[in-house]
Coordinates of C-alpha atoms in Angstrom, one line a residue:
Chain T
M1 CA 67.9 -305.8 94.7
I2 CA 65.2 -303.7 96.2
A3 CA 64.4 -306.5 98.6
L4 CA 68.1 -306.4 99.6
I5 CA 68.0 -302.7 100.2
R6 CA 64.8 -302.9 102.1
N7 CA 66.3 -305.6 104.3
E8 CA 69.3 -303.4 105.0
V9 CA 67.2 -300.4 105.8
M10 CA 65.1 -302.5 108.2
K11 CA 68.3 -303.8 109.9
M12 CA 69.5 -300.2 110.5
L13 CA 66.1 -299.1 111.7
W14 CA 65.4 -301.8 114.3
K15 CA 68.9 -301.7 115.9
K16 CA 69.5 -299.7 119.0
K17 CA 71.5 -297.2 117.1
M18 CA 68.7 -295.0 115.9
P19 CA 67.3 -294.3 119.4
L20 CA 70.9 -293.7 120.5
I21 CA 71.5 -291.1 117.7
L22 CA 68.2 -289.4 118.3
G23 CA 68.8 -289.3 122.0
L24 CA 72.3 -287.7 121.6
L25 CA 70.8 -285.2 119.2
L26 CA 68.0 -284.3 121.5
I27 CA 70.2 -283.8 124.5
F28 CA 72.7 -281.6 122.6
V29 CA 70.1 -279.5 120.9
S30 CA 68.1 -278.9 124.1
L31 CA 71.2 -278.0 126.0
L32 CA 72.5 -275.6 123.3
S33 CA 69.2 -273.9 122.7
Y34 CA 68.6 -273.5 126.4
G35 CA 72.1 -272.1 126.8
Q36 CA 71.6 -269.7 123.9
N37 CA 68.3 -268.4 125.2
Y38 CA 69.8 -268.0 128.7
A39 CA 72.8 -266.1 127.4
Y40 CA 70.5 -263.8 125.3
E41 CA 68.3 -263.0 128.3
R42 CA 71.3 -262.3 130.5
N43 CA 72.7 -260.0 127.9
I44 CA 69.5 -258.0 127.6
E45 CA 69.3 -257.8 131.4
Q46 CA 72.9 -256.6 131.7
F47 CA 72.3 -254.1 129.0
E48 CA 69.2 -252.7 130.7
A49 CA 71.0 -252.6 134.1
E50 CA 73.9 -250.7 132.6
S51 CA 72.1 -248.2 130.5
G52 CA 69.5 -247.6 133.2
T53 CA 66.7 -247.4 130.7
A54 CA 63.6 -249.4 131.2
A55 CA 63.7 -251.4 128.0
F56 CA 66.3 -252.5 125.6
N57 CA 66.0 -250.1 122.7
W58 CA 67.1 -252.0 119.6
E59 CA 65.0 -249.9 117.3
G60 CA 67.1 -246.8 118.1
L61 CA 70.3 -248.5 117.3
T62 CA 69.0 -250.1 114.2
T63 CA 67.5 -246.9 112.9
Q64 CA 70.8 -245.1 113.6
R65 CA 72.7 -247.7 111.7
L66 CA 70.2 -247.5 108.9
S67 CA 70.5 -243.7 108.5
E68 CA 74.3 -244.0 108.5
L69 CA 74.1 -246.6 105.7
E70 CA 71.7 -244.5 103.7
E71 CA 74.1 -241.5 104.1
R72 CA 76.9 -243.7 102.9
S73 CA 75.0 -245.0 100.0
Q74 CA 74.4 -241.4 98.9
N75 CA 78.1 -240.6 99.0
E76 CA 79.2 -240.3 95.4
F77 CA 82.7 -241.3 96.2
I78 CA 81.7 -244.8 97.1
P79 CA 82.4 -247.3 94.3
E80 CA 79.3 -248.8 92.7
E81 CA 79.8 -252.4 94.0
V82 CA 80.3 -251.2 97.6
R83 CA 77.1 -249.3 97.3
A84 CA 75.2 -252.4 96.1
S85 CA 76.3 -254.3 99.2
I86 CA 75.3 -251.3 101.4
D87 CA 71.9 -251.2 99.7
R88 CA 71.4 -254.9 100.5
E89 CA 72.2 -254.3 104.2
I90 CA 69.7 -251.3 104.1
E91 CA 67.1 -253.6 102.7
Q92 CA 67.7 -256.2 105.4
L93 CA 67.5 -253.6 108.2
N94 CA 64.4 -252.1 106.7
Y95 CA 62.7 -255.5 106.9
F96 CA 63.6 -255.8 110.6
I97 CA 62.2 -252.3 111.4
E98 CA 59.1 -252.7 109.3
N99 CA 58.2 -256.0 110.8
D100 CA 59.2 -254.9 114.3
I101 CA 61.8 -257.7 114.8
N102 CA 64.9 -257.2 116.8
P103 CA 67.7 -258.4 114.5
V104 CA 69.6 -260.1 117.4
T105 CA 66.7 -262.1 118.8
P106 CA 67.5 -265.8 118.7
T107 CA 65.1 -267.7 116.3
A108 CA 64.6 -271.3 115.3
A109 CA 65.8 -270.5 111.8
K110 CA 69.0 -269.0 113.1
F111 CA 69.6 -271.8 115.5
N112 CA 69.3 -274.6 113.1
V113 CA 71.7 -272.9 110.7
S114 CA 74.3 -272.2 113.4
F115 CA 73.9 -275.8 114.7
A116 CA 74.7 -277.1 111.2
E117 CA 77.6 -274.7 110.9
Q118 CA 79.1 -275.8 114.2
G119 CA 78.2 -279.5 113.8
I120 CA 79.4 -280.0 110.3
I121 CA 83.0 -280.6 111.3
L122 CA 82.6 -283.0 114.1
F123 CA 79.2 -283.7 115.6
I124 CA 77.2 -284.6 112.4
P125 CA 80.0 -286.8 111.0
L126 CA 80.1 -288.5 114.3
L127 CA 76.4 -289.3 114.1
I128 CA 76.9 -290.6 110.6
A129 CA 79.8 -292.7 111.8
I130 CA 77.6 -294.3 114.5
L131 CA 75.1 -295.1 111.8
A132 CA 77.5 -296.5 109.3
A133 CA 80.4 -297.9 111.2
D134 CA 79.0 -301.4 111.8
L135 CA 77.4 -301.7 108.4
V136 CA 79.9 -304.4 107.2
S137 CA 82.1 -304.9 110.2
N138 CA 79.2 -306.0 112.3
E139 CA 78.4 -308.8 109.9
F140 CA 81.9 -310.0 110.3
S141 CA 82.1 -309.8 114.1
R142 CA 78.7 -311.5 114.5
K143 CA 79.6 -314.1 111.8
T144 CA 76.4 -313.3 109.9
I145 CA 78.4 -312.5 106.8
K146 CA 78.5 -316.2 106.0
I147 CA 74.7 -316.3 105.7
L148 CA 74.7 -313.2 103.5
L149 CA 77.3 -314.5 101.2
T150 CA 75.9 -318.0 100.8
R151 CA 72.9 -316.4 99.0
A152 CA 72.9 -316.5 95.2
V153 CA 73.7 -312.8 94.8
P154 CA 77.0 -311.5 93.8
R155 CA 79.1 -309.8 96.5
W156 CA 79.0 -306.4 94.9
K157 CA 75.2 -306.4 95.0
I158 CA 75.3 -307.0 98.7
L159 CA 77.7 -304.1 99.3
L160 CA 75.8 -301.9 96.9
S161 CA 72.5 -302.6 98.7
K162 CA 74.2 -301.7 102.0
Y163 CA 75.6 -298.5 100.5
I164 CA 72.2 -297.4 99.1
A165 CA 70.5 -298.2 102.4
L166 CA 73.2 -296.1 104.1
L167 CA 72.5 -293.2 101.7
I168 CA 68.8 -293.4 102.4
M169 CA 69.4 -293.4 106.1
T170 CA 71.9 -290.6 105.9
T171 CA 69.4 -288.5 104.0
L172 CA 66.7 -289.1 106.6
L173 CA 69.1 -288.4 109.4
V174 CA 70.1 -285.0 107.9
F175 CA 66.4 -284.2 107.7
I176 CA 65.8 -285.3 111.2
I177 CA 68.7 -283.2 112.5
G178 CA 67.2 -280.1 110.7
L179 CA 63.7 -280.9 112.1
T180 CA 64.9 -281.5 115.6
T181 CA 67.0 -278.4 115.9
T182 CA 64.2 -276.3 114.5
L183 CA 61.4 -277.7 116.7
V184 CA 63.4 -277.9 119.9
S185 CA 64.8 -274.4 119.5
Y186 CA 61.4 -273.1 118.7
L187 CA 60.2 -274.4 122.1
F188 CA 62.9 -272.3 123.8
F189 CA 62.8 -269.2 121.6
Q190 CA 59.2 -269.0 120.5
E191 CA 60.2 -267.4 117.2
W192 CA 60.4 -269.0 113.8
G193 CA 62.1 -266.3 111.9
F194 CA 62.0 -268.2 108.6
S195 CA 61.1 -265.2 106.5
E196 CA 63.8 -262.8 107.7
P197 CA 66.2 -261.9 104.9
I198 CA 69.8 -262.9 105.1
V199 CA 72.9 -261.9 103.1
T200 CA 74.8 -264.7 101.3
G201 CA 76.9 -265.3 98.2
F202 CA 80.3 -264.2 99.2
T203 CA 83.1 -264.7 96.7
L204 CA 86.8 -264.7 96.9
F205 CA 88.5 -262.0 94.9
E206 CA 92.3 -261.8 94.9
G207 CA 92.5 -263.7 98.1
T208 CA 90.1 -261.6 100.1
L209 CA 86.5 -262.0 100.9
N210 CA 84.3 -260.1 98.5
S211 CA 80.8 -259.1 99.5
D212 CA 80.0 -257.3 96.2
S213 CA 78.1 -260.2 94.6
T214 CA 76.1 -261.0 97.7
I215 CA 72.4 -261.5 97.5
L216 CA 69.5 -261.3 99.9
I217 CA 67.4 -264.4 100.4
P218 CA 64.8 -265.4 103.0
R219 CA 66.0 -267.6 105.9
Y220 CA 64.1 -270.7 104.9
Q221 CA 65.9 -270.8 101.5
Y222 CA 69.1 -270.2 103.3
T223 CA 68.4 -273.1 105.8
L224 CA 67.7 -275.3 102.8
L225 CA 71.0 -274.4 101.2
I226 CA 73.0 -275.0 104.4
Y227 CA 71.4 -278.4 105.0
S228 CA 72.1 -279.3 101.4
L229 CA 75.7 -278.8 102.1
V230 CA 75.4 -280.8 105.3
W231 CA 73.8 -283.5 103.4
F232 CA 76.6 -283.6 100.9
V233 CA 79.2 -283.7 103.6
S234 CA 77.2 -286.5 105.4
I235 CA 77.2 -288.6 102.2
I236 CA 81.0 -288.1 101.9
V237 CA 81.6 -289.1 105.5
A238 CA 79.2 -292.1 105.1
S239 CA 81.2 -293.3 102.0
I240 CA 84.5 -293.0 103.9
T241 CA 83.0 -294.8 106.9
L242 CA 81.9 -297.6 104.6
L243 CA 85.5 -298.1 103.5
I244 CA 86.7 -298.3 107.1
S245 CA 83.8 -300.6 108.0
V246 CA 84.8 -303.0 105.2
I247 CA 88.4 -303.0 106.2
V248 CA 88.2 -303.5 109.9
D249 CA 86.4 -306.3 111.8
T250 CA 84.7 -304.6 114.6
S251 CA 82.5 -301.6 114.7
A252 CA 84.3 -300.1 117.7
S253 CA 87.5 -299.8 115.8
A254 CA 85.7 -298.4 112.8
I255 CA 84.2 -295.6 114.9
G256 CA 87.6 -295.2 116.6
I257 CA 89.5 -294.8 113.3
L258 CA 87.0 -292.3 112.0
M259 CA 87.0 -290.2 115.2
A260 CA 90.8 -290.2 115.1
A261 CA 90.8 -289.0 111.5
L262 CA 88.3 -286.3 112.2
I263 CA 90.0 -285.0 115.4
G264 CA 93.5 -285.5 114.0
G265 CA 92.5 -283.6 110.9
Q266 CA 91.5 -280.6 113.0
F267 CA 94.8 -280.7 114.7
L268 CA 96.6 -280.9 111.3
Q269 CA 94.7 -277.9 110.1
F270 CA 95.6 -276.0 113.2
F271 CA 99.3 -276.8 113.5
L272 CA 100.3 -277.3 109.9
S273 CA 98.1 -274.6 108.2
D274 CA 101.1 -273.6 106.0
W275 CA 101.6 -277.1 104.7
E276 CA 100.3 -277.4 101.2
L277 CA 99.2 -281.0 101.5
V278 CA 96.8 -280.4 104.4
K279 CA 94.2 -278.8 102.1
Y280 CA 93.9 -282.1 100.2
F281 CA 92.8 -284.0 103.4
F282 CA 89.1 -284.6 103.6
V283 CA 88.7 -283.3 107.1
T284 CA 90.0 -279.9 106.2
N285 CA 87.3 -279.5 103.5
L286 CA 84.3 -280.7 105.6
D287 CA 83.4 -277.2 106.7
L288 CA 81.5 -276.3 103.5
T289 CA 78.9 -274.0 105.2
R290 CA 81.5 -271.3 105.9
Y291 CA 81.7 -270.6 102.1
L292 CA 78.0 -269.5 102.3
T293 CA 78.2 -267.5 105.5
G294 CA 81.3 -265.7 104.5
S295 CA 82.7 -266.2 108.0
Y296 CA 86.1 -267.5 107.2
Q297 CA 89.7 -266.7 106.7
P298 CA 90.4 -267.3 103.0
V299 CA 93.1 -269.9 102.4
E300 CA 95.1 -269.7 99.2
G301 CA 93.5 -271.9 96.6
M302 CA 90.5 -273.1 98.7
S303 CA 87.0 -272.4 97.5
L304 CA 83.6 -274.1 97.6
N305 CA 84.3 -275.8 94.3
F306 CA 87.8 -276.9 95.4
S307 CA 86.4 -278.4 98.6
I308 CA 83.6 -280.2 96.8
T309 CA 86.0 -281.7 94.3
I310 CA 88.4 -282.9 97.0
L311 CA 85.5 -284.4 99.0
S312 CA 84.1 -286.1 95.9
V313 CA 87.5 -287.6 95.0
W314 CA 87.8 -289.0 98.6
A315 CA 84.3 -290.5 98.5
I316 CA 84.6 -292.0 95.0
G317 CA 88.0 -293.4 96.0
S318 CA 86.6 -294.9 99.2
I319 CA 83.7 -296.5 97.4
A320 CA 85.9 -298.0 94.7
I321 CA 88.4 -299.4 97.3
S322 CA 85.5 -300.7 99.4
F323 CA 84.1 -302.7 96.5
I324 CA 87.5 -304.1 95.5
V325 CA 88.3 -305.1 99.0
F326 CA 84.9 -306.6 99.7
N327 CA 85.0 -308.6 96.5
R328 CA 88.4 -310.1 97.1
R329 CA 88.2 -310.6 100.8
D330 CA 88.6 -314.1 102.1
V331 CA 85.8 -315.0 104.5
L332 CA 87.2 -317.5 107.0
V333 CA 84.8 -319.4 109.3
Chain C
M1 CA 51.5 -303.9 109.7
Y2 CA 53.8 -301.2 111.1
K3 CA 56.7 -302.7 109.1
K4 CA 54.7 -302.5 105.9
I5 CA 54.0 -298.8 106.3
I6 CA 57.5 -297.8 107.2
W7 CA 59.3 -299.0 104.1
P8 CA 57.3 -297.0 101.6
L9 CA 57.5 -294.1 104.0
V10 CA 61.3 -294.3 104.3
I11 CA 62.0 -294.8 100.6
G12 CA 59.5 -292.1 99.5
S13 CA 60.7 -289.4 101.9
A14 CA 64.4 -290.3 101.2
F15 CA 63.7 -289.8 97.5
V16 CA 61.9 -286.5 97.9
L17 CA 64.6 -285.2 100.4
S18 CA 67.4 -286.2 98.1
L19 CA 65.9 -284.2 95.3
L20 CA 65.5 -281.3 97.6
F21 CA 69.0 -281.5 98.9
V22 CA 70.5 -282.0 95.4
S23 CA 68.8 -278.9 94.1
G24 CA 69.8 -276.9 97.2
F25 CA 73.3 -278.1 96.7
I26 CA 73.4 -277.0 93.1
V27 CA 72.0 -273.6 94.0
S28 CA 74.7 -273.2 96.7
I29 CA 77.4 -273.8 94.2
V30 CA 75.9 -271.3 91.8
I31 CA 75.4 -268.7 94.5
S32 CA 78.9 -269.0 95.9
G33 CA 80.0 -268.5 92.4
N34 CA 82.6 -269.9 90.1
D35 CA 85.6 -267.8 90.9
D36 CA 86.4 -267.0 87.3
T37 CA 83.0 -265.4 86.6
A38 CA 83.0 -263.5 89.9
Q39 CA 86.4 -262.2 89.0
T40 CA 85.5 -260.9 85.6
E41 CA 82.3 -259.4 86.9
T42 CA 84.1 -257.5 89.6
E43 CA 86.8 -256.4 87.3
M44 CA 84.2 -255.0 85.0
D45 CA 82.6 -253.2 87.9
M46 CA 85.9 -251.9 89.0
E47 CA 86.6 -250.2 85.7
I48 CA 83.6 -248.0 85.9
P49 CA 84.3 -246.2 89.1
E50 CA 87.8 -245.7 88.1
S51 CA 86.8 -243.6 85.1
E52 CA 83.9 -241.9 86.9
P53 CA 85.8 -240.0 89.6
A54 CA 88.2 -238.7 86.9
E55 CA 85.4 -237.0 85.1
D56 CA 83.6 -235.9 88.2
M57 CA 86.7 -234.7 89.9
P58 CA 87.5 -231.3 88.4
P59 CA 84.4 -229.4 89.8
D60 CA 84.7 -231.2 93.2
G61 CA 88.5 -230.9 93.0
A62 CA 88.3 -227.3 94.1
S63 CA 87.2 -228.3 97.6
D64 CA 89.4 -226.9 100.4
I65 CA 88.9 -229.3 103.2
L66 CA 89.4 -233.0 102.6
V67 CA 88.5 -235.6 105.3
L68 CA 90.2 -238.9 104.9
G69 CA 90.0 -242.1 107.0
D70 CA 87.6 -244.2 109.0
S71 CA 84.1 -243.8 110.6
I72 CA 85.2 -241.0 112.8
G73 CA 86.3 -239.0 109.7
F74 CA 83.1 -240.0 108.1
G75 CA 81.0 -238.7 111.0
V76 CA 79.3 -241.9 112.1
G77 CA 77.1 -241.2 115.1
D78 CA 76.6 -237.5 114.3
E79 CA 72.9 -236.8 114.5
E80 CA 73.2 -233.9 112.0
N81 CA 75.5 -235.8 109.7
L82 CA 78.0 -233.0 109.6
G83 CA 81.2 -234.7 110.8
I84 CA 84.4 -233.0 111.8
G85 CA 84.9 -231.3 108.4
E86 CA 81.6 -229.5 108.2
R87 CA 81.6 -228.6 111.9
Y88 CA 85.1 -227.1 111.5
L89 CA 84.0 -225.2 108.5
N90 CA 81.1 -223.8 110.4
L91 CA 83.5 -222.6 113.1
L92 CA 85.6 -220.9 110.4
D93 CA 82.5 -219.3 108.8
D94 CA 81.6 -217.7 112.1
D95 CA 84.8 -215.7 111.9
S96 CA 84.5 -214.8 108.3
E97 CA 82.6 -216.0 105.2
T98 CA 85.1 -218.2 103.5
G99 CA 83.0 -220.0 100.9
K100 CA 85.1 -223.1 101.4
T101 CA 83.8 -226.6 100.7
V102 CA 84.3 -229.9 102.4
T103 CA 85.0 -233.2 100.6
N104 CA 84.6 -236.3 102.7
I105 CA 86.0 -239.5 101.3
S106 CA 86.2 -241.4 104.6
V107 CA 85.1 -245.0 104.6
P108 CA 83.7 -246.3 107.9
G109 CA 85.6 -249.4 109.0
F110 CA 88.8 -248.5 107.2
E111 CA 92.1 -249.6 108.7
S112 CA 95.4 -247.9 108.1
S113 CA 96.4 -250.6 105.5
Q114 CA 93.2 -250.0 103.5
L115 CA 93.7 -246.2 103.6
A116 CA 97.3 -246.7 102.5
S117 CA 96.3 -248.8 99.5
L118 CA 93.5 -246.3 98.7
I119 CA 96.0 -243.5 98.6
E120 CA 98.5 -245.6 96.7
S121 CA 95.8 -246.2 94.0
D122 CA 96.0 -242.5 93.0
E123 CA 92.2 -242.5 92.8
Y124 CA 91.8 -239.4 94.9
S125 CA 95.1 -237.7 94.0
A126 CA 93.1 -234.8 92.5
S127 CA 91.2 -234.2 95.7
I128 CA 94.4 -234.5 97.8
S129 CA 96.4 -232.2 95.6
S130 CA 93.8 -229.4 95.6
A131 CA 93.0 -229.5 99.3
E132 CA 94.1 -226.8 101.7
L133 CA 93.5 -228.7 104.8
I134 CA 93.4 -232.5 105.1
I135 CA 91.8 -234.0 108.2
L136 CA 93.0 -237.5 108.8
S137 CA 91.4 -240.0 111.2
I138 CA 92.8 -243.5 111.1
G139 CA 94.0 -246.3 113.4
G140 CA 91.0 -246.8 115.5
N141 CA 89.9 -249.9 113.6
D142 CA 93.4 -251.3 113.6
L143 CA 93.4 -251.1 117.4
N144 CA 89.8 -252.1 117.9
N145 CA 90.1 -255.2 115.8
L146 CA 92.8 -256.7 118.1
N147 CA 91.5 -259.8 119.8
L148 CA 92.1 -259.3 123.4
E149 CA 92.5 -262.7 125.1
D150 CA 95.2 -262.4 127.8
T151 CA 97.9 -260.0 128.6
A152 CA 100.8 -261.8 127.1
T153 CA 99.2 -262.4 123.6
L154 CA 97.7 -258.9 123.8
T155 CA 101.0 -257.3 124.3
L156 CA 102.5 -259.2 121.4
A157 CA 99.6 -258.6 119.1
F158 CA 99.5 -255.0 120.1
D159 CA 103.2 -254.5 119.2
E160 CA 102.8 -256.1 115.9
T161 CA 99.7 -254.0 115.0
L162 CA 101.3 -250.9 116.2
N163 CA 104.4 -251.5 114.0
I164 CA 102.2 -252.1 110.9
Y165 CA 100.2 -249.0 111.8
K166 CA 103.3 -246.9 112.1
E167 CA 104.6 -248.1 108.7
N168 CA 101.2 -247.4 107.1
L169 CA 100.9 -244.0 108.7
T170 CA 104.4 -242.9 107.7
F171 CA 103.6 -244.1 104.2
I172 CA 100.2 -242.3 104.1
L173 CA 101.7 -239.1 105.3
S174 CA 104.7 -239.1 103.0
E175 CA 102.4 -240.0 100.0
I176 CA 100.0 -237.2 100.8
R177 CA 103.0 -234.8 101.1
S178 CA 104.4 -235.9 97.8
I179 CA 101.0 -235.3 96.1
N180 CA 100.4 -232.0 97.9
P181 CA 103.5 -230.3 99.5
D182 CA 101.6 -227.3 100.9
A183 CA 98.4 -228.6 102.6
Q184 CA 98.0 -228.4 106.3
L185 CA 97.4 -231.9 107.8
A186 CA 95.5 -232.6 111.0
I187 CA 95.7 -236.1 112.4
I188 CA 92.9 -236.9 114.9
G189 CA 94.2 -238.8 117.9
L190 CA 92.3 -241.7 119.4
Y191 CA 90.0 -241.5 122.4
N192 CA 89.1 -244.4 124.6
P193 CA 85.4 -245.3 124.3
Y194 CA 85.9 -248.1 126.8
S195 CA 87.6 -246.2 129.6
D196 CA 84.8 -247.1 132.0
D197 CA 84.7 -250.8 131.2
A198 CA 88.4 -251.6 130.7
P199 CA 90.7 -249.1 132.4
Q200 CA 93.6 -251.6 132.2
N201 CA 93.8 -251.1 128.4
A202 CA 94.4 -247.3 128.7
P203 CA 98.2 -247.7 128.6
F204 CA 98.0 -249.3 125.2
L205 CA 96.0 -246.5 123.8
L206 CA 98.3 -243.9 125.3
E207 CA 101.3 -245.6 123.7
W208 CA 99.5 -245.7 120.4
N209 CA 98.7 -242.0 120.6
H210 CA 102.3 -241.3 121.6
E211 CA 103.7 -243.1 118.6
T212 CA 101.3 -241.4 116.3
R213 CA 102.4 -238.0 117.7
L214 CA 106.0 -238.8 117.2
I215 CA 105.4 -239.6 113.5
V216 CA 103.1 -236.5 113.1
N217 CA 105.8 -234.2 114.6
S218 CA 108.2 -235.0 111.8
D219 CA 106.8 -232.2 109.7
V220 CA 105.8 -228.7 110.5
G221 CA 102.7 -228.9 108.3
F222 CA 101.3 -231.8 110.4
A223 CA 99.2 -231.2 113.5
Y224 CA 98.2 -233.8 116.0
I225 CA 94.7 -233.3 117.5
P226 CA 94.4 -234.9 120.9
T227 CA 91.0 -236.2 121.8
Y228 CA 91.9 -238.6 124.6
E229 CA 91.7 -236.1 127.4
L230 CA 88.7 -234.4 125.8
F231 CA 86.6 -237.6 125.9
D232 CA 88.0 -239.1 129.1
Y233 CA 85.9 -236.8 131.3
H234 CA 82.9 -236.4 129.1
L235 CA 82.3 -240.0 127.8
D236 CA 78.6 -239.9 128.6
E237 CA 78.0 -236.6 126.9
Y238 CA 80.2 -237.2 123.8
L239 CA 79.4 -240.8 122.8
S240 CA 76.5 -241.8 120.5
P241 CA 74.1 -244.6 121.6
D242 CA 76.4 -247.2 120.0
D243 CA 78.9 -246.4 122.8
F244 CA 81.8 -246.3 120.3
H245 CA 81.4 -243.4 117.9
P246 CA 81.1 -239.7 119.1
N247 CA 77.7 -238.0 118.9
G248 CA 77.1 -234.5 117.5
T249 CA 78.4 -232.9 120.7
G250 CA 81.5 -235.1 120.5
Y251 CA 82.2 -234.1 116.9
Q252 CA 81.7 -230.5 117.8
A253 CA 84.3 -230.8 120.6
I254 CA 86.8 -232.3 118.2
A255 CA 86.1 -229.6 115.6
E256 CA 86.5 -226.9 118.3
I257 CA 89.9 -228.2 119.5
L258 CA 91.0 -228.6 115.8
F259 CA 90.0 -225.0 115.3
R260 CA 91.8 -223.8 118.3
I261 CA 95.0 -225.6 117.3
L262 CA 95.0 -224.5 113.7
N263 CA 94.0 -220.9 114.2

């Protein structure tokens, strides 16, 4: 079994796909971080030109905001839980002032999180699809499936080894995405920013976003949390791609079908947002990171737990169907 | 040789990373909270403040000036942290020692709908009913939160927001009136902090102020305090460094015009 998995991992590693995925990733990450850095410098320049002062004085603005918050926190008419969330913001701003960090400076830690947030709906699933789409279908189109199936191993073992190999590669790929975004953006920004505090832990309360139970955690922990969610989503997408790959004969159509599902799902979400069934579609639930950042419009009945459940059901369903189909499929020469 | 190294490397790192990701995943679920526990926790929290103001209220309830509304009412940007209420009181005290007090229950960032539900909740009924003068500043956040994309959608969105605001304002005013039939009300109009950058948006603001004024004029005890003209020619002097809220001088100007209108 381990030999089988090893064989599958090696197949994936030595094909041209890995350089292709890494190349795509590098190009996008470099472009995005260059763009962000450029925009940031332009903003500062513009601000300085407008205000006429020599240097952009973020400290003044931050201190002012801080003193306002402190004033508010002392107001006895403010409910206790609101005060707690104000206190957390005070703590965050204090960190920035004490460590002499401008809160809006782009840093590598901020960039890798925002890349994951933006990419989790389309770009990262797409990379996973490139990785997974030809897993089975390629064996069919190149007729190598016969050689595989003539071995004295049951069919389910072959598919299982392929699936495990895919999980291993997906895990590595998520790590590589995180690593690349961090390193490349550091080259542009020259700031790590991994120990800055950030607010997270938003909850839904009576249909509105609630910041009362938020907590303050350092950026590196936050990055880890975000990438854990990306990892989960990637595994779900990999499982669904496996199903498509088992059903269709060529890897091109496998990628095509997955792309259509991803993009079509976004359209569905956009046009039919009132329709109850849309929230049970897997694409609608891919955007898990928004539950941590708190930057979303609450949809009735949708929460992190709900999305995770729906995605798990889709993945388990896909794996089950894949195994059934693969076991029963007639292989014609 | 190379192939021999890479396999243990791949499997080992994949294993370690999976462990890391699984633990991170579980932590995310815990942080983002099971909705039920979050709800009960917040409900418990909510009960405490409800009883607290009721006990604290009577001594404070005797305050004469009540400031309600958003960040302008709160006094965001004022270097001396006085706000309109305190500055107005200082102007009154110049004339004669009054011994009056100011209560400020404004919440920065409040929109008219939030103020409406705050007033509906009866939490501050005691403060409202005992106040002599109620200074109200609301609507700025309603208008400022409009997403301005192009003229057509902006006009539509503006009309909708304005209608909601009008309903809320009417509700707030009638509710305050039913709690306290005698108090003098002063509604602070909006000024345009962006008049230099976006002069094309000025008509919207003027229409907004006009509608506010029409609603305010429905009762003799209501006064509309115009700030648009006041700020239009003194934007640099009156705005705080955030380019949105007034600074101390700006608040002083509003308090002075309030004083002139009411006395």
